[in-house]
């Protein structure tokens, strides 16, 4: 996941959960009351403020180790902080969907249903098209573009 924080001057800071150490991830889990990492990721996708705050806090502690989670706040979080999925996460989701869909012989339909959701969650929506191409399903992206024209 990539958590983007818009600063007061308009610049955007991008913080990746892939850059967190195991200790930082464990600190996030602990700060959130013992939530498992998979749940943290799900909460990030839902734009849950505590999960967003925890990721930013973990990154801020690198330069301010004394920073306590209870004292850390993100004013204006709803308009300033967003979590989006990375290209690797898009590819993982599509690969998992393909494996599930192959057993039902309906992979194109299932992938087609999921791509709007992936585009909404994607840090860079073009990554969805690139991941579809990599999966051999680029025709689904082109078909969607043709129907939008």
CSV table of N, CA, C and O in Angstrom, one decimal, residues 46-110:
chain,number,residue,atom,x,y,z
A,46,UNK,N,-9.9,0.6,3.2
A,46,UNK,CA,-11.2,1.2,3.5
A,46,UNK,C,-11.0,2.7,4.0
A,46,UNK,O,-11.9,3.4,4.3
A,47,UNK,N,-9.7,3.2,3.9
A,47,UNK,CA,-9.4,4.5,4.3
A,47,UNK,C,-9.7,4.8,5.8
A,47,UNK,O,-10.0,5.9,6.2
A,48,UNK,N,-9.5,3.8,6.6
A,48,UNK,CA,-9.8,3.9,8.0
A,48,UNK,C,-8.7,4.8,8.7
A,48,UNK,O,-7.5,4.6,8.5
A,49,UNK,N,-9.2,5.9,9.4
A,49,UNK,CA,-8.2,6.9,9.9
A,49,UNK,C,-7.2,6.3,10.8
A,49,UNK,O,-6.0,6.7,10.8
A,50,UNK,N,-7.5,5.4,11.7
A,50,UNK,CA,-6.5,4.8,12.6
A,50,UNK,C,-5.4,4.1,11.9
A,50,UNK,O,-4.2,4.2,12.2
A,51,UNK,N,-5.7,3.3,10.8
A,51,UNK,CA,-4.7,2.6,10.0
A,51,UNK,C,-3.9,3.6,9.3
A,51,UNK,O,-2.6,3.4,9.2
A,52,UNK,N,-4.5,4.6,8.7
A,52,UNK,CA,-3.7,5.6,7.9
A,52,UNK,C,-2.7,6.3,8.9
A,52,UNK,O,-1.6,6.5,8.6
A,53,UNK,N,-3.3,6.7,10.0
A,53,UNK,CA,-2.4,7.4,11.0
A,53,UNK,C,-1.3,6.5,11.5
A,53,UNK,O,-0.2,7.0,11.7
A,54,UNK,N,-1.6,5.2,11.7
A,54,UNK,CA,-0.5,4.3,12.2
A,54,UNK,C,0.6,4.2,11.2
A,54,UNK,O,1.8,4.1,11.6
A,55,UNK,N,0.3,4.1,9.9
A,55,UNK,CA,1.4,4.0,8.9
A,55,UNK,C,2.2,5.3,8.9
A,55,UNK,O,3.5,5.2,8.9
A,56,UNK,N,1.6,6.4,8.9
A,56,UNK,CA,2.3,7.7,8.8
A,56,UNK,C,3.1,7.8,10.1
A,56,UNK,O,4.3,8.2,10.1
A,57,UNK,N,2.6,7.4,11.3
A,57,UNK,CA,3.3,7.5,12.5
A,57,UNK,C,4.5,6.6,12.5
A,57,UNK,O,5.6,7.1,13.0
A,58,UNK,N,4.4,5.4,12.0
A,58,UNK,CA,5.6,4.5,11.9
A,58,UNK,C,6.7,5.1,11.1
A,58,UNK,O,7.9,5.0,11.5
A,59,UNK,N,6.3,5.7,10.0
A,59,UNK,CA,7.4,6.4,9.2
A,59,UNK,C,7.9,7.6,9.9
A,59,UNK,O,9.2,7.9,9.8
A,60,UNK,N,7.1,8.4,10.6
A,60,UNK,CA,7.6,9.6,11.3
A,60,UNK,C,8.5,9.2,12.5
A,60,UNK,O,9.4,9.9,12.8
A,61,UNK,N,8.3,8.0,13.1
A,61,UNK,CA,9.2,7.6,14.2
A,61,UNK,C,10.6,7.3,13.8
A,61,UNK,O,11.5,7.3,14.6
A,62,UNK,N,10.8,7.2,12.5
A,62,UNK,CA,12.2,7.0,12.0
A,62,UNK,C,13.1,8.2,12.4
A,62,UNK,O,14.3,8.1,12.6
A,63,UNK,N,12.5,9.4,12.3
A,63,UNK,CA,13.2,10.6,12.6
A,63,UNK,C,12.9,11.2,14.0
A,63,UNK,O,13.6,12.0,14.5
A,64,UNK,N,11.8,10.7,14.6
A,64,UNK,CA,11.4,11.1,16.0
A,64,UNK,C,11.0,9.9,16.8
A,64,UNK,O,9.8,9.6,17.0
A,65,UNK,N,12.0,9.1,17.2
A,65,UNK,CA,11.7,7.8,17.9
A,65,UNK,C,10.8,7.9,19.2
A,65,UNK,O,10.2,7.0,19.6
A,66,UNK,N,10.8,9.1,19.8
A,66,UNK,CA,10.1,9.3,21.0
A,66,UNK,C,8.6,9.5,20.7
A,66,UNK,O,7.8,9.6,21.6
A,67,UNK,N,8.2,9.7,19.5
A,67,UNK,CA,6.8,10.0,19.1
A,67,UNK,C,5.9,8.9,19.5
A,67,UNK,O,6.0,7.7,19.1
A,68,UNK,N,4.9,9.2,20.3
A,68,UNK,CA,3.9,8.2,20.8
A,68,UNK,C,2.7,8.2,19.9
A,68,UNK,O,2.2,9.3,19.5
A,69,UNK,N,2.1,7.1,19.6
A,69,UNK,CA,1.0,6.9,18.7
A,69,UNK,C,-0.2,7.7,19.3
A,69,UNK,O,-0.9,8.4,18.5
A,70,UNK,N,-0.4,7.6,20.6
A,70,UNK,CA,-1.6,8.3,21.2
A,70,UNK,C,-1.5,9.8,21.0
A,70,UNK,O,-2.5,10.5,21.0
A,71,UNK,N,-0.3,10.4,20.8
A,71,UNK,CA,-0.1,11.8,20.7
A,71,UNK,C,0.0,12.3,19.2
A,71,UNK,O,0.0,13.5,18.9
A,72,UNK,N,0.0,11.3,18.3
A,72,UNK,CA,0.2,11.6,16.9
A,72,UNK,C,-1.2,11.8,16.2
A,72,UNK,O,-2.1,11.0,16.3
A,73,UNK,N,-1.3,12.9,15.5
A,73,UNK,CA,-2.6,13.3,14.8
A,73,UNK,C,-2.3,13.7,13.4
A,73,UNK,O,-1.2,14.1,13.0
A,74,UNK,N,-3.3,13.5,12.6
A,74,UNK,CA,-3.3,14.0,11.2
A,74,UNK,C,-4.4,14.9,10.9
A,74,UNK,O,-5.5,14.5,10.5
A,75,UNK,N,-4.3,16.2,11.2
A,75,UNK,CA,-5.4,17.1,11.0
A,75,UNK,C,-5.8,17.1,9.5
A,75,UNK,O,-4.9,17.0,8.6
A,76,UNK,N,-7.1,17.2,9.3
A,76,UNK,CA,-7.6,17.2,7.9
A,76,UNK,C,-7.3,15.9,7.2
A,76,UNK,O,-7.2,15.9,6.0
A,77,UNK,N,-7.2,14.8,7.9
A,77,UNK,CA,-6.9,13.5,7.3
A,77,UNK,C,-7.8,13.1,6.2
A,77,UNK,O,-7.3,12.6,5.2
A,78,UNK,N,-9.0,13.4,6.2
A,78,UNK,CA,-10.0,13.0,5.2
A,78,UNK,C,-9.6,13.5,3.8
A,78,UNK,O,-9.8,12.9,2.8
A,79,UNK,N,-9.2,14.8,3.8
A,79,UNK,CA,-8.8,15.3,2.5
A,79,UNK,C,-7.3,15.3,2.2
A,79,UNK,O,-6.9,15.5,1.1
A,80,UNK,N,-6.5,15.0,3.2
A,80,UNK,CA,-5.0,15.0,3.0
A,80,UNK,C,-4.4,13.7,2.9
A,80,UNK,O,-3.2,13.6,2.4
A,81,UNK,N,-5.0,12.6,3.4
A,81,UNK,CA,-4.3,11.3,3.5
A,81,UNK,C,-5.2,10.3,2.7
A,81,UNK,O,-6.4,10.2,2.9
A,82,UNK,N,-4.5,9.5,1.9
A,82,UNK,CA,-5.2,8.5,1.1
A,82,UNK,C,-4.3,7.2,1.0
A,82,UNK,O,-3.0,7.4,0.9
A,83,UNK,N,-4.8,6.1,1.0
A,83,UNK,CA,-4.1,4.8,0.8
A,83,UNK,C,-4.5,4.3,-0.5
A,83,UNK,O,-5.7,4.2,-0.9
A,84,UNK,N,-3.5,3.8,-1.3
A,84,UNK,CA,-3.8,3.2,-2.6
A,84,UNK,C,-2.9,2.0,-2.7
A,84,UNK,O,-1.9,1.9,-2.1
A,85,UNK,N,-3.4,1.0,-3.6
A,85,UNK,CA,-2.6,-0.2,-3.8
A,85,UNK,C,-1.5,0.0,-4.8
A,85,UNK,O,-1.7,0.8,-5.8
A,86,UNK,N,-0.4,-0.7,-4.7
A,86,UNK,CA,0.7,-0.6,-5.6
A,86,UNK,C,0.5,-1.6,-6.8
A,86,UNK,O,-0.4,-2.4,-6.8
A,87,UNK,N,1.4,-1.4,-7.7
A,87,UNK,CA,1.4,-2.3,-8.9
A,87,UNK,C,1.5,-3.8,-8.5
A,87,UNK,O,0.8,-4.6,-9.0
A,88,UNK,N,2.4,-4.1,-7.6
A,88,UNK,CA,2.6,-5.4,-7.1
A,88,UNK,C,1.3,-6.0,-6.5
A,88,UNK,O,1.0,-7.2,-6.8
A,89,UNK,N,0.6,-5.2,-5.8
A,89,UNK,CA,-0.6,-5.6,-5.1
A,89,UNK,C,-1.7,-5.8,-6.2
A,89,UNK,O,-2.5,-6.8,-6.1
A,90,UNK,N,-1.7,-5.0,-7.2
A,90,UNK,CA,-2.7,-5.2,-8.3
A,90,UNK,C,-2.4,-6.5,-9.0
A,90,UNK,O,-3.3,-7.3,-9.3
A,91,UNK,N,-1.1,-6.8,-9.3
A,91,UNK,CA,-0.8,-8.1,-9.9
A,91,UNK,C,-1.1,-9.3,-9.1
A,91,UNK,O,-1.6,-10.3,-9.6
A,92,UNK,N,-0.9,-9.2,-7.8
A,92,UNK,CA,-1.2,-10.3,-6.9
A,92,UNK,C,-2.7,-10.5,-6.9
A,92,UNK,O,-3.2,-11.7,-6.9
A,93,UNK,N,-3.5,-9.4,-6.8
A,93,UNK,CA,-5.0,-9.6,-6.8
A,93,UNK,C,-5.5,-10.2,-8.1
A,93,UNK,O,-6.3,-11.1,-8.1
A,94,UNK,N,-4.9,-9.8,-9.2
A,94,UNK,CA,-5.3,-10.4,-10.5
A,94,UNK,C,-4.9,-11.8,-10.7
A,94,UNK,O,-5.6,-12.6,-11.2
A,95,UNK,N,-3.7,-12.1,-10.2
A,95,UNK,CA,-3.2,-13.5,-10.2
A,95,UNK,C,-4.1,-14.4,-9.4
A,95,UNK,O,-4.5,-15.5,-9.8
A,96,UNK,N,-4.4,-14.0,-8.2
A,96,UNK,CA,-5.3,-14.7,-7.3
A,96,UNK,C,-6.7,-14.9,-7.9
A,96,UNK,O,-7.3,-16.0,-7.9
A,97,UNK,N,-7.2,-13.8,-8.5
A,97,UNK,CA,-8.5,-13.9,-9.2
A,97,UNK,C,-8.5,-14.9,-10.4
A,97,UNK,O,-9.4,-15.7,-10.5
A,98,UNK,N,-7.4,-14.9,-11.1
A,98,UNK,CA,-7.2,-15.8,-12.2
A,98,UNK,C,-7.2,-17.3,-11.7
A,98,UNK,O,-7.9,-18.1,-12.3
A,99,UNK,N,-6.5,-17.6,-10.7
A,99,UNK,CA,-6.5,-18.9,-10.1
A,99,UNK,C,-7.9,-19.4,-9.7
A,99,UNK,O,-8.3,-20.5,-10.0
A,100,UNK,N,-8.6,-18.5,-9.0
A,100,UNK,CA,-10.0,-18.8,-8.6
A,100,UNK,C,-10.9,-19.0,-9.8
A,100,UNK,O,-11.7,-19.9,-9.9
A,101,UNK,N,-10.7,-18.1,-10.8
A,101,UNK,CA,-11.6,-18.1,-11.9
A,101,UNK,C,-11.4,-19.3,-12.9
A,101,UNK,O,-12.3,-19.7,-13.5
A,102,UNK,N,-10.2,-19.7,-12.9
A,102,UNK,CA,-9.9,-20.9,-13.8
A,102,UNK,C,-10.7,-22.1,-13.5
A,102,UNK,O,-11.1,-22.8,-14.4
A,103,UNK,N,-11.0,-22.2,-12.2
A,103,UNK,CA,-11.8,-23.4,-11.8
A,103,UNK,C,-13.2,-23.2,-12.2
A,103,UNK,O,-14.0,-24.2,-12.3
A,104,UNK,N,-13.7,-22.0,-12.5
A,104,UNK,CA,-15.1,-21.8,-12.9
A,104,UNK,C,-15.2,-21.5,-14.4
A,104,UNK,O,-16.3,-21.3,-14.9
A,105,UNK,N,-14.1,-21.4,-15.1
A,105,UNK,CA,-14.1,-21.1,-16.5
A,105,UNK,C,-14.7,-19.8,-16.8
A,105,UNK,O,-15.3,-19.6,-17.9
A,106,UNK,N,-14.6,-18.8,-15.9
A,106,UNK,CA,-15.2,-17.5,-16.1
A,106,UNK,C,-14.2,-16.4,-15.8
A,106,UNK,O,-14.6,-15.4,-15.2
A,107,UNK,N,-12.9,-16.6,-16.1
A,107,UNK,CA,-11.9,-15.6,-15.6
A,107,UNK,C,-12.1,-14.2,-16.2
A,107,UNK,O,-12.0,-13.2,-15.5
A,108,UNK,N,-12.5,-14.1,-17.5
A,108,UNK,CA,-12.7,-12.8,-18.1
A,108,UNK,C,-13.8,-12.0,-17.4
A,108,UNK,O,-13.7,-10.8,-17.1
A,109,UNK,N,-14.9,-12.7,-17.1
A,109,UNK,CA,-16.0,-12.1,-16.4
A,109,UNK,C,-15.6,-11.6,-15.1
A,109,UNK,O,-15.9,-10.4,-14.7
A,110,UNK,N,-14.9,-12.4,-14.3
A,110,UNK,CA,-14.6,-12.1,-12.9
A,110,UNK,C,-13.5,-11.0,-12.9
A,110,UNK,O,-13.6,-10.0,-12.1
